[in-house]
mmCIF file of C-alpha atoms and ligand atoms in Angstrom:
data_model
loop_
_atom_site.group_PDB
_atom_site.id
_atom_site.type_symbol
_atom_site.label_atom_id
_atom_site.label_comp_id
_atom_site.label_asym_id
_atom_site.label_seq_id
_atom_site.Cartn_x
_atom_site.Cartn_y
_atom_site.Cartn_z
ATOM 1 C CA MET Q 1 -0.368 -4.728 19.427
ATOM 2 C CA LYS Q 2 1.990 -5.895 16.587
ATOM 3 C CA ILE Q 3 1.472 -5.396 12.829
ATOM 4 C CA GLU Q 4 0.040 -8.213 11.814
ATOM 5 C CA THR Q 5 -2.711 -8.024 14.111
ATOM 6 C CA LEU Q 6 -3.701 -4.397 13.763
ATOM 7 C CA ALA Q 7 -3.588 -5.469 9.763
ATOM 8 C CA VAL Q 8 -6.313 -8.130 10.254
ATOM 9 C CA HIS Q 9 -7.930 -5.680 13.315
ATOM 10 C CA ALA Q 10 -7.902 -2.214 13.179
ATOM 11 C CA GLY Q 11 -11.083 -0.406 11.515
ATOM 12 C CA HIS Q 12 -12.739 -4.276 11.947
ATOM 13 C CA ARG Q 13 -15.640 -4.846 14.313
ATOM 14 C CA VAL Q 14 -18.895 -7.691 13.476
ATOM 15 C CA ASP Q 15 -21.099 -6.042 12.473
ATOM 16 C CA PRO Q 16 -24.035 -5.248 14.992
ATOM 17 C CA ALA Q 17 -27.220 -5.072 12.932
ATOM 18 C CA THR Q 18 -26.252 -8.478 11.565
ATOM 19 C CA GLY Q 19 -23.269 -10.211 13.112
ATOM 20 C CA ALA Q 20 -21.358 -10.490 9.529
ATOM 21 C CA VAL Q 21 -17.852 -10.628 10.137
ATOM 22 C CA ALA Q 22 -16.529 -8.812 6.948
ATOM 23 C CA PRO Q 23 -17.866 -5.694 7.074
ATOM 24 C CA PRO Q 24 -20.504 -4.598 5.402
ATOM 25 C CA ILE Q 25 -20.134 -1.446 2.041
ATOM 26 C CA TYR Q 26 -22.685 1.352 3.337
ATOM 27 C CA LEU Q 27 -23.246 2.537 -0.544
ATOM 28 C CA SER Q 28 -25.651 5.502 0.540
ATOM 29 C CA THR Q 29 -25.459 9.174 -0.102
ATOM 30 C CA THR Q 30 -26.680 10.373 2.718
ATOM 31 C CA PHE Q 31 -27.630 9.475 6.608
ATOM 32 C CA GLU Q 32 -31.139 10.408 8.327
ATOM 33 C CA ARG Q 33 -31.158 13.313 10.927
ATOM 34 C CA SER Q 34 -33.074 12.957 14.444
ATOM 35 C CA GLN Q 35 -35.649 14.965 14.969
ATOM 36 C CA ASP Q 36 -33.672 17.853 16.829
ATOM 37 C CA GLY Q 37 -31.545 17.885 14.137
ATOM 38 C CA SER Q 38 -28.595 15.907 15.295
ATOM 39 C CA TYR Q 39 -27.181 12.822 13.241
ATOM 40 C CA PRO Q 40 -26.788 10.340 15.885
ATOM 41 C CA HIS Q 41 -24.735 7.744 14.175
ATOM 42 C CA GLY Q 42 -22.047 10.898 13.324
ATOM 43 C CA TYR Q 43 -22.647 10.867 10.006
ATOM 44 C CA ASP Q 44 -24.385 12.934 7.390
ATOM 45 C CA TYR Q 45 -23.530 13.244 3.818
ATOM 46 C CA ILE Q 46 -21.184 10.556 2.130
ATOM 47 C CA ARG Q 47 -18.369 13.525 0.751
ATOM 48 C CA SER Q 48 -17.967 14.520 4.614
ATOM 49 C CA ASN Q 49 -17.440 10.984 6.067
ATOM 50 C CA ASN Q 50 -19.250 7.439 5.687
ATOM 51 C CA PRO Q 51 -18.373 4.615 7.792
ATOM 52 C CA ASN Q 52 -16.292 2.506 4.569
ATOM 53 C CA ARG Q 53 -13.955 5.604 4.981
ATOM 54 C CA GLU Q 54 -13.928 5.940 8.495
ATOM 55 C CA ALA Q 55 -13.092 2.242 8.786
ATOM 56 C CA LEU Q 56 -9.968 2.496 6.500
ATOM 57 C CA GLU Q 57 -8.590 5.784 8.061
ATOM 58 C CA LYS Q 58 -8.868 3.999 11.252
ATOM 59 C CA CYS Q 59 -6.736 1.033 10.313
ATOM 60 C CA LEU Q 60 -4.265 3.250 8.067
ATOM 61 C CA CYS Q 61 -3.346 5.597 11.434
ATOM 62 C CA GLU Q 62 -2.806 2.624 13.192
ATOM 63 C CA LEU Q 63 -0.927 0.919 10.836
ATOM 64 C CA GLU Q 64 1.424 4.111 10.814
ATOM 65 C CA GLU Q 65 1.055 5.166 14.428
ATOM 66 C CA GLY Q 66 -0.183 8.339 13.653
ATOM 67 C CA VAL Q 67 -3.462 10.490 15.314
ATOM 68 C CA ALA Q 68 -5.385 10.976 12.094
ATOM 69 C CA ALA Q 69 -5.924 10.133 8.312
ATOM 70 C CA ALA Q 70 -7.745 11.467 4.960
ATOM 71 C CA ALA Q 71 -8.418 8.683 2.987
ATOM 72 C CA PHE Q 72 -7.828 9.843 -0.722
ATOM 73 C CA SER Q 73 -9.726 8.748 -4.399
ATOM 74 C CA SER Q 74 -6.113 8.255 -5.537
ATOM 75 C CA GLY Q 75 -2.326 8.942 -4.882
ATOM 76 C CA ALA Q 76 -1.992 12.139 -6.340
ATOM 77 C CA ALA Q 77 -5.586 13.607 -4.965
ATOM 78 C CA ALA Q 78 -3.349 12.965 -1.475
ATOM 79 C CA THR Q 79 -0.577 14.447 -2.560
ATOM 80 C CA MET Q 80 -2.596 17.372 -4.106
ATOM 81 C CA SER Q 81 -4.148 18.098 -1.025
ATOM 82 C CA VAL Q 82 -1.163 18.072 0.944
ATOM 83 C CA PHE Q 83 0.714 20.693 -1.262
ATOM 84 C CA GLN Q 84 -2.768 22.587 -1.476
ATOM 85 C CA ALA Q 85 -2.299 22.692 2.238
ATOM 86 C CA VAL Q 86 0.599 24.400 2.022
ATOM 87 C CA GLY Q 87 -1.214 27.443 0.665
ATOM 88 C CA ALA Q 88 0.020 29.944 -1.995
ATOM 89 C CA GLY Q 89 2.765 31.982 -1.926
ATOM 90 C CA ASN Q 90 4.915 29.389 -0.321
ATOM 91 C CA HIS Q 91 7.801 27.209 -0.722
ATOM 92 C CA VAL Q 92 8.450 23.634 -1.252
ATOM 93 C CA ILE Q 93 11.433 21.291 -1.291
ATOM 94 C CA ALA Q 94 10.730 18.345 -3.277
ATOM 95 C CA PRO Q 95 13.841 15.556 -4.610
ATOM 96 C CA LYS Q 96 14.775 15.555 -8.376
ATOM 97 C CA ASP Q 97 13.569 12.421 -8.803
ATOM 98 C CA THR Q 98 10.245 12.080 -7.393
ATOM 99 C CA TYR Q 99 7.684 10.271 -8.587
ATOM 100 C CA SER Q 100 7.143 11.721 -12.232
ATOM 101 C CA GLY Q 101 3.072 12.273 -11.282
ATOM 102 C CA THR Q 102 4.553 14.047 -8.092
ATOM 103 C CA SER Q 103 6.510 16.466 -10.269
ATOM 104 C CA SER Q 104 3.949 16.836 -13.014
ATOM 105 C CA LEU Q 105 1.172 18.155 -10.458
ATOM 106 C CA LEU Q 106 4.083 20.538 -8.809
ATOM 107 C CA ARG Q 107 5.055 21.819 -12.351
ATOM 108 C CA GLU Q 108 2.311 21.832 -14.288
ATOM 109 C CA ILE Q 109 -0.675 22.676 -11.938
ATOM 110 C CA LEU Q 110 0.628 24.228 -8.221
ATOM 111 C CA ALA Q 111 3.565 26.220 -9.793
ATOM 112 C CA PRO Q 112 1.329 28.099 -12.183
ATOM 113 C CA TRP Q 113 -1.246 28.832 -9.091
ATOM 114 C CA GLY Q 114 1.060 30.078 -6.957
ATOM 115 C CA LEU Q 115 3.599 27.469 -4.897
ATOM 116 C CA GLU Q 116 7.298 27.776 -5.424
ATOM 117 C CA VAL Q 117 9.501 24.422 -5.615
ATOM 118 C CA SER Q 118 12.936 23.734 -5.833
ATOM 119 C CA PHE Q 119 14.051 20.056 -7.115
ATOM 120 C CA VAL Q 120 17.020 18.822 -5.231
ATOM 121 C CA ASP Q 121 18.856 15.884 -4.688
ATOM 122 C CA MET Q 122 17.338 14.937 -1.558
ATOM 123 C CA THR Q 123 19.843 12.093 -1.309
ATOM 124 C CA ASN Q 124 22.255 15.012 -0.385
ATOM 125 C CA ALA Q 125 21.851 17.037 3.116
ATOM 126 C CA THR Q 126 23.937 19.823 1.857
ATOM 127 C CA LYS Q 127 21.978 20.657 -1.332
ATOM 128 C CA VAL Q 128 18.445 20.702 0.685
ATOM 129 C CA GLN Q 129 19.635 22.836 3.157
ATOM 130 C CA GLU Q 130 20.615 24.975 0.957
ATOM 131 C CA ALA Q 131 17.936 25.210 -0.848
ATOM 132 C CA VAL Q 132 15.225 26.213 2.369
ATOM 133 C CA GLN Q 133 14.006 29.990 1.641
ATOM 134 C CA SER Q 134 12.343 32.070 4.626
ATOM 135 C CA ASN Q 135 8.769 30.968 2.924
ATOM 136 C CA THR Q 136 9.751 27.085 3.178
ATOM 137 C CA ARG Q 137 6.381 25.502 4.819
ATOM 138 C CA LEU Q 138 7.274 21.677 3.949
ATOM 139 C CA ILE Q 139 9.712 19.145 2.359
ATOM 140 C CA TRP Q 140 8.783 16.377 0.153
ATOM 141 C CA VAL Q 141 10.253 12.906 1.014
ATOM 142 C CA GLU Q 142 9.826 9.748 -1.259
ATOM 143 C CA THR Q 143 12.237 6.976 -0.242
ATOM 144 C CA PRO Q 144 13.463 4.671 -2.284
ATOM 145 C CA SER Q 145 12.757 6.523 -5.284
ATOM 146 C CA ASN Q 146 11.610 5.609 -8.040
ATOM 147 C CA PRO Q 147 13.106 3.870 -10.720
ATOM 148 C CA LEU Q 148 16.640 4.523 -9.507
ATOM 149 C CA LEU Q 149 15.930 3.345 -6.018
ATOM 150 C CA LYS Q 150 17.987 6.280 -4.049
ATOM 151 C CA ILE Q 151 17.618 6.086 -0.340
ATOM 152 C CA THR Q 152 17.150 9.814 1.687
ATOM 153 C CA ASP Q 153 17.975 9.919 5.484
ATOM 154 C CA ILE Q 154 14.671 10.881 6.981
ATOM 155 C CA GLU Q 155 15.471 11.982 9.992
ATOM 156 C CA LYS Q 156 18.394 13.644 8.666
ATOM 157 C CA ILE Q 157 15.549 15.980 6.206
ATOM 158 C CA CYS Q 158 13.243 16.271 9.239
ATOM 159 C CA ALA Q 159 15.602 17.793 11.443
ATOM 160 C CA ILE Q 160 16.302 20.084 8.469
ATOM 161 C CA ALA Q 161 12.832 20.636 7.519
ATOM 162 C CA HIS Q 162 11.815 21.413 11.399
ATOM 163 C CA GLN Q 163 14.591 23.623 11.650
ATOM 164 C CA ALA Q 164 13.315 25.751 9.309
ATOM 165 C CA GLN Q 165 10.058 25.700 10.962
ATOM 166 C CA ALA Q 166 9.014 23.698 8.022
ATOM 167 C CA LEU Q 167 7.253 19.979 7.851
ATOM 168 C CA CYS Q 168 8.514 17.093 6.602
ATOM 169 C CA VAL Q 169 6.520 14.856 5.016
ATOM 170 C CA CYS Q 170 7.257 11.190 3.279
ATOM 171 C CA ASP Q 171 5.592 9.346 0.490
ATOM 172 C CA ASN Q 172 5.775 6.088 1.928
ATOM 173 C CA THR Q 173 4.226 4.533 -1.342
ATOM 174 C CA TRP Q 174 7.065 1.940 -1.491
ATOM 175 C CA ALA Q 175 7.804 0.973 1.581
ATOM 176 C CA THR Q 176 4.671 0.672 3.432
ATOM 177 C CA PRO Q 177 4.936 0.690 7.083
ATOM 178 C CA MET Q 178 6.335 -2.728 7.209
ATOM 179 C CA GLY Q 179 9.337 -1.432 5.434
ATOM 180 C CA GLN Q 180 9.797 1.683 7.326
ATOM 181 C CA ASN Q 181 8.059 4.215 9.715
ATOM 182 C CA PRO Q 182 8.535 7.992 8.887
ATOM 183 C CA LEU Q 183 6.251 9.086 11.628
ATOM 184 C CA LYS Q 184 8.847 7.572 14.283
ATOM 185 C CA LEU Q 185 11.907 9.060 12.418
ATOM 186 C CA GLY Q 186 10.289 12.347 12.634
ATOM 187 C CA ALA Q 187 8.233 12.997 9.806
ATOM 188 C CA ASP Q 188 5.377 15.217 10.218
ATOM 189 C CA LEU Q 189 3.134 13.270 7.839
ATOM 190 C CA VAL Q 190 2.751 10.003 5.675
ATOM 191 C CA VAL Q 191 1.287 9.997 2.485
ATOM 192 C CA HIS Q 192 0.347 6.519 0.234
ATOM 193 C CA ALA Q 193 -0.606 5.727 -2.959
ATOM 194 C CA THR Q 194 -2.833 3.161 -1.266
ATOM 195 C CA THR Q 195 -3.583 1.957 -5.010
ATOM 196 C CA LYS Q 196 0.258 -0.575 -4.376
ATOM 197 C CA TYR Q 197 1.230 -2.294 -1.721
ATOM 198 C CA LEU Q 198 -2.093 -1.316 0.338
ATOM 199 C CA GLY Q 199 -4.185 -2.430 -1.703
ATOM 200 C CA GLY Q 200 -1.907 -5.206 -2.646
ATOM 201 C CA HIS Q 201 -3.983 -6.606 -5.586
ATOM 202 C CA SER Q 202 -3.439 -4.263 -8.864
ATOM 203 C CA ASP Q 203 -7.843 -3.615 -8.472
ATOM 204 C CA VAL Q 204 -8.259 -0.208 -6.547
ATOM 205 C CA LEU Q 205 -6.915 3.370 -6.940
ATOM 206 C CA GLY Q 206 -6.305 5.488 -3.526
ATOM 207 C CA GLY Q 207 -4.201 7.658 -1.821
ATOM 208 C CA VAL Q 208 -4.323 8.249 2.014
ATOM 209 C CA ALA Q 209 -2.428 11.480 3.921
ATOM 210 C CA ILE Q 210 -1.422 10.397 8.008
ATOM 211 C CA ALA Q 211 -0.655 12.571 10.728
ATOM 212 C CA LYS Q 212 1.681 12.611 13.833
ATOM 213 C CA VAL Q 213 -0.380 15.482 15.310
ATOM 214 C CA GLU Q 214 -3.785 16.555 14.180
ATOM 215 C CA ASP Q 215 -2.540 20.443 13.746
ATOM 216 C CA GLU Q 216 -4.254 22.898 12.038
ATOM 217 C CA PHE Q 217 -2.330 21.806 8.990
ATOM 218 C CA PHE Q 218 -3.757 18.503 9.160
ATOM 219 C CA LYS Q 219 -6.955 19.951 9.521
ATOM 220 C CA ARG Q 220 -6.726 21.797 6.580
ATOM 221 C CA VAL Q 221 -5.552 18.564 4.575
ATOM 222 C CA LYS Q 222 -9.139 17.160 5.778
ATOM 223 C CA LYS Q 223 -11.135 20.486 5.130
ATOM 224 C CA ILE Q 224 -9.375 19.919 1.430
ATOM 225 C CA GLN Q 225 -10.943 16.283 1.331
ATOM 226 C CA LYS Q 226 -14.232 16.892 2.520
ATOM 227 C CA THR Q 227 -14.969 20.296 0.394
ATOM 228 C CA GLY Q 228 -12.512 19.459 -2.399
ATOM 229 C CA GLY Q 229 -14.221 15.885 -2.460
ATOM 230 C CA ALA Q 230 -11.254 13.843 -4.157
ATOM 231 C CA VAL Q 231 -12.343 11.127 -1.573
ATOM 232 C CA ALA Q 232 -12.511 7.547 -1.718
ATOM 233 C CA SER Q 233 -15.637 5.281 -2.653
ATOM 234 C CA PRO Q 234 -17.034 2.723 -0.057
ATOM 235 C CA PHE Q 235 -16.726 0.435 -2.378
ATOM 236 C CA ASP Q 236 -12.599 1.177 -2.786
ATOM 237 C CA CYS Q 237 -12.047 1.910 0.993
ATOM 238 C CA TRP Q 238 -13.527 -1.570 1.409
ATOM 239 C CA LEU Q 239 -11.140 -3.286 -0.996
ATOM 240 C CA ILE Q 240 -7.740 -1.123 0.014
ATOM 241 C CA LEU Q 241 -8.827 -2.416 3.734
ATOM 242 C CA ARG Q 242 -8.845 -5.978 3.145
ATOM 243 C CA GLY Q 243 -5.874 -5.614 0.966
ATOM 244 C CA ILE Q 244 -4.146 -4.453 3.876
ATOM 245 C CA GLN Q 245 -4.634 -7.481 5.886
ATOM 246 C CA THR Q 246 -2.802 -9.850 4.191
ATOM 247 C CA LEU Q 247 -0.066 -6.657 4.179
ATOM 248 C CA PRO Q 248 2.673 -7.556 6.129
ATOM 249 C CA TYR Q 249 2.911 -11.207 5.480
ATOM 250 C CA ARG Q 250 2.553 -9.944 1.603
ATOM 251 C CA MET Q 251 6.101 -7.238 2.173
ATOM 252 C CA ARG Q 252 7.927 -10.106 3.959
ATOM 253 C CA ALA Q 253 7.253 -12.175 0.303
ATOM 254 C CA HIS Q 254 8.196 -9.221 -1.833
ATOM 255 C CA SER Q 255 10.723 -8.551 0.140
ATOM 256 C CA GLU Q 256 12.469 -11.792 0.213
ATOM 257 C CA ASN Q 257 11.958 -12.620 -3.823
ATOM 258 C CA ALA Q 258 13.474 -9.346 -4.591
ATOM 259 C CA PHE Q 259 16.686 -10.217 -3.031
ATOM 260 C CA LYS Q 260 17.312 -12.902 -4.237
ATOM 261 C CA VAL Q 261 16.040 -11.673 -7.499
ATOM 262 C CA ALA Q 262 18.859 -8.854 -7.066
ATOM 263 C CA GLU Q 263 21.445 -10.977 -6.171
ATOM 264 C CA PHE Q 264 20.455 -13.323 -9.082
ATOM 265 C CA LEU Q 265 20.925 -10.314 -11.568
ATOM 266 C CA ASN Q 266 23.300 -8.569 -9.858
ATOM 267 C CA ASP Q 267 25.687 -12.416 -10.794
ATOM 268 C CA HIS Q 268 24.323 -11.824 -13.856
ATOM 269 C CA PRO Q 269 27.149 -11.370 -17.094
ATOM 270 C CA LYS Q 270 24.056 -9.305 -19.233
ATOM 271 C CA VAL Q 271 23.294 -6.951 -16.152
ATOM 272 C CA GLU Q 272 25.298 -3.694 -15.745
ATOM 273 C CA VAL Q 273 23.558 -2.816 -12.420
ATOM 274 C CA VAL Q 274 21.090 -3.368 -9.915
ATOM 275 C CA HIS Q 275 19.323 -0.755 -8.013
ATOM 276 C CA TYR Q 276 18.480 -2.680 -4.625
ATOM 277 C CA PRO Q 277 19.009 -1.263 -1.311
ATOM 278 C CA GLY Q 278 19.357 -4.423 0.141
ATOM 279 C CA LEU Q 279 22.721 -5.219 -1.795
ATOM 280 C CA LYS Q 280 25.518 -3.775 -0.103
ATOM 281 C CA GLN Q 281 27.176 -1.894 -3.004
ATOM 282 C CA HIS Q 282 24.225 0.268 -3.232
ATOM 283 C CA PRO Q 283 24.757 3.857 -2.264
ATOM 284 C CA GLY Q 284 22.014 4.010 0.396
ATOM 285 C CA TYR Q 285 22.771 0.615 1.567
ATOM 286 C CA GLU Q 286 24.209 1.567 5.654
ATOM 287 C CA ILE Q 287 21.256 4.587 5.461
ATOM 288 C CA ALA Q 288 18.097 1.863 4.378
ATOM 289 C CA ALA Q 289 19.836 -0.803 6.782
ATOM 290 C CA GLN Q 290 19.389 1.567 9.857
ATOM 291 C CA GLN Q 291 15.758 3.028 8.186
ATOM 292 C CA MET Q 292 14.162 0.202 6.996
ATOM 293 C CA GLN Q 293 13.090 -3.428 8.375
ATOM 294 C CA LEU Q 294 12.337 -4.525 4.949
ATOM 295 C CA PHE Q 295 14.353 -3.463 1.784
ATOM 296 C CA GLY Q 296 10.581 -3.708 -0.526
ATOM 297 C CA GLY Q 297 9.805 -5.821 -3.677
ATOM 298 C CA MET Q 298 11.209 -2.693 -5.947
ATOM 299 C CA LEU Q 299 14.165 -2.889 -8.198
ATOM 300 C CA SER Q 300 15.529 -1.385 -11.308
ATOM 301 C CA PHE Q 301 18.598 -2.800 -13.317
ATOM 302 C CA GLN Q 302 20.710 -1.673 -16.403
ATOM 303 C CA VAL Q 303 21.546 -3.937 -18.903
ATOM 304 C CA LYS Q 304 24.259 -4.606 -21.389
ATOM 305 C CA GLY Q 305 23.461 -3.200 -24.943
ATOM 306 C CA GLY Q 306 21.439 -0.104 -24.341
ATOM 307 C CA ARG Q 307 17.849 0.712 -25.049
ATOM 308 C CA ASP Q 308 17.702 -2.056 -28.067
ATOM 309 C CA MET Q 309 18.529 -5.147 -25.603
ATOM 310 C CA ALA Q 310 16.021 -3.708 -22.755
ATOM 311 C CA PHE Q 311 12.972 -3.551 -24.800
ATOM 312 C CA ALA Q 312 14.700 -7.285 -26.283
ATOM 313 C CA VAL Q 313 13.885 -8.711 -22.193
ATOM 314 C CA VAL Q 314 10.412 -6.856 -22.117
ATOM 315 C CA ALA Q 315 9.574 -8.570 -25.107
ATOM 316 C CA LYS Q 316 11.205 -11.791 -24.337
ATOM 317 C CA VAL Q 317 9.247 -12.068 -20.188
ATOM 318 C CA LEU Q 318 6.543 -15.027 -20.193
ATOM 319 C CA LEU Q 319 5.613 -14.627 -16.580
ATOM 320 C CA PHE Q 320 6.510 -11.147 -16.015
ATOM 321 C CA THR Q 321 3.346 -8.954 -17.240
ATOM 322 C CA ARG Q 322 4.661 -5.893 -19.322
ATOM 323 C CA ALA Q 323 2.514 -3.283 -17.256
ATOM 324 C CA THR Q 324 3.136 -0.030 -15.256
ATOM 325 C CA SER Q 325 2.619 -0.018 -11.477
ATOM 326 C CA LEU Q 326 3.399 -1.856 -8.928
ATOM 327 C CA GLY Q 327 2.609 -3.387 -5.561
ATOM 328 C CA GLY Q 328 0.242 -6.022 -6.979
ATOM 329 C CA VAL Q 329 0.366 -9.934 -6.194
ATOM 330 C CA GLU Q 330 2.226 -10.555 -9.293
ATOM 331 C CA SER Q 331 5.298 -9.257 -11.154
ATOM 332 C CA LEU Q 332 5.717 -6.733 -13.306
ATOM 333 C CA ILE Q 333 8.304 -5.209 -15.576
ATOM 334 C CA GLU Q 334 8.434 -2.281 -17.380
ATOM 335 C CA HIS Q 335 10.956 -0.294 -19.748
ATOM 336 C CA ARG Q 336 10.483 3.095 -17.708
ATOM 337 C CA ALA Q 337 12.411 6.204 -19.859
ATOM 338 C CA SER Q 338 9.617 5.188 -22.437
ATOM 339 C CA ILE Q 339 6.206 5.525 -20.086
ATOM 340 C CA GLU Q 340 7.902 8.645 -18.110
ATOM 341 C CA GLY Q 341 7.988 10.503 -21.745
ATOM 342 C CA PRO Q 342 10.780 12.666 -23.607
ATOM 343 C CA GLU Q 343 11.671 15.041 -20.899
ATOM 344 C CA THR Q 344 13.052 11.797 -18.313
ATOM 345 C CA LYS Q 345 16.614 11.336 -16.652
ATOM 346 C CA THR Q 346 16.013 7.417 -16.664
ATOM 347 C CA PRO Q 347 18.574 5.774 -18.568
ATOM 348 C CA ASP Q 348 17.718 4.401 -21.680
ATOM 349 C CA ASN Q 349 18.465 0.422 -20.548
ATOM 350 C CA LEU Q 350 16.587 0.719 -17.481
ATOM 351 C CA LEU Q 351 13.985 -1.639 -16.495
ATOM 352 C CA ARG Q 352 12.050 -1.394 -13.534
ATOM 353 C CA VAL Q 353 10.224 -4.295 -11.948
ATOM 354 C CA SER Q 354 7.807 -4.869 -8.746
ATOM 355 C CA ILE Q 355 8.145 -8.278 -7.907
ATOM 356 C CA GLY Q 356 5.456 -10.288 -7.008
ATOM 357 C CA ILE Q 357 4.868 -13.063 -4.801
ATOM 358 C CA GLU Q 358 5.132 -15.826 -6.948
ATOM 359 C CA HIS Q 359 7.470 -18.790 -6.391
ATOM 360 C CA VAL Q 360 11.142 -16.850 -6.664
ATOM 361 C CA SER Q 361 12.740 -19.748 -8.970
ATOM 362 C CA ASP Q 362 10.238 -19.059 -11.574
ATOM 363 C CA LEU Q 363 10.861 -15.206 -11.736
ATOM 364 C CA ILE Q 364 14.437 -15.738 -11.768
ATOM 365 C CA ASP Q 365 13.782 -19.150 -14.811
ATOM 366 C CA ASP Q 366 12.045 -16.231 -16.439
ATOM 367 C CA LEU Q 367 14.419 -13.658 -16.392
ATOM 368 C CA THR Q 368 16.874 -15.824 -17.172
ATOM 369 C CA GLN Q 369 15.086 -17.149 -20.268
ATOM 370 C CA ALA Q 370 14.588 -13.008 -21.290
ATOM 371 C CA LEU Q 371 18.445 -12.178 -20.713
ATOM 372 C CA GLU Q 372 19.782 -15.105 -22.713
HETATM 373 C C1 PLP K 1 1.921 5.464 -7.662
HETATM 374 C C2 PLP K 1 2.384 6.345 -7.066
HETATM 375 C C3 PLP K 1 1.798 7.523 -6.622
HETATM 376 C C4 PLP K 1 0.760 8.007 -7.199
HETATM 377 O O1 PLP K 1 -0.684 7.619 -6.736
HETATM 378 P P1 PLP K 1 -1.947 7.345 -8.039
HETATM 379 O O2 PLP K 1 -2.828 6.491 -6.818
HETATM 380 O O3 PLP K 1 -1.903 6.470 -9.139
HETATM 381 O O4 PLP K 1 -2.724 8.621 -7.867
HETATM 382 C C5 PLP K 1 2.038 8.644 -5.741
HETATM 383 N N1 PLP K 1 3.851 8.195 -5.199
HETATM 384 C C6 PLP K 1 4.897 7.518 -5.422
HETATM 385 C C7 PLP K 1 6.086 6.762 -4.672
HETATM 386 C C8 PLP K 1 3.729 6.458 -6.273
HETATM 387 O O5 PLP K 1 4.018 4.838 -6.952
#
């Protein structure tokens, strides 16, 4: 079946007990055992599993064409669990410009715990190859990257990982399964912050890891999910599953709008450069055009006039909301360097925008007056 159909139906069924078309939310923390001690419905305790989480995991699995999924309480919890499954004493390679939360996790929590980490320019396959060590077990890919929308060749990095008998994991939060399918491009695992496009309405926190094969590694991830307990609540699972139903249509609108906004900004005299992989002059355009079906709803741009001008623009927007995060139906804008903190390498004149599904002329009108 096609993704539009899967988004609506995967993980859904009419409730056999009541005929309810929308799924019930099962808040129960515990489930009844039979007289012989077994669990006739397959559920025992909420941390191990519950019907809402099972439905969400089934749906996400089908969207990414994987075989198994583990839903977490946040994207960061999903990321943390995958790295924990690698185990202390081993080595991982991550992008230099990985999501700042992932970078903090690796530097401040996992490295002191004993995981060896190298940060490399993931768009440069030679640099990735050079970073491989005898104990490298995993290469983490995130494409498009944050906030410069750099594009990594997923197939190429997967080949390097597999040659080194390491896993390749792709954080597919920005592209979503509508934008690219890392498992088909060779990745072993896909991670999402479902907080973003999958939830889609800026009202729920969640994460997921989806596996191409249910191997020992994924069983460890699942073990960490159930034992560590950073699981998504039934209501959060319900909200994400509901959000996913419109994902294909939202992503088309996000991408179409983002492309038009990128073209508008690209022609604007007060804009120095636009970072959007759908623009032909973007350094990652060729690879993006090959591995992506949609270029997505995220872009960033650098204004002439430095930090002051960047702050002046965000101060003037009326329709865009000044806020971090992304992937909701409403458009957001943020001065990225100031949210990433003093260590950031993000240019001071850079604004990152999450383009929503409003009418694109209204978005362009707002940016026009803000840039005046
Ligand atoms: C937001 C985000 C995360 C972290 O997700 P949370 O749900 O906020 O924990 C990880 N990776 C990327 C690319 C993100 O945008």
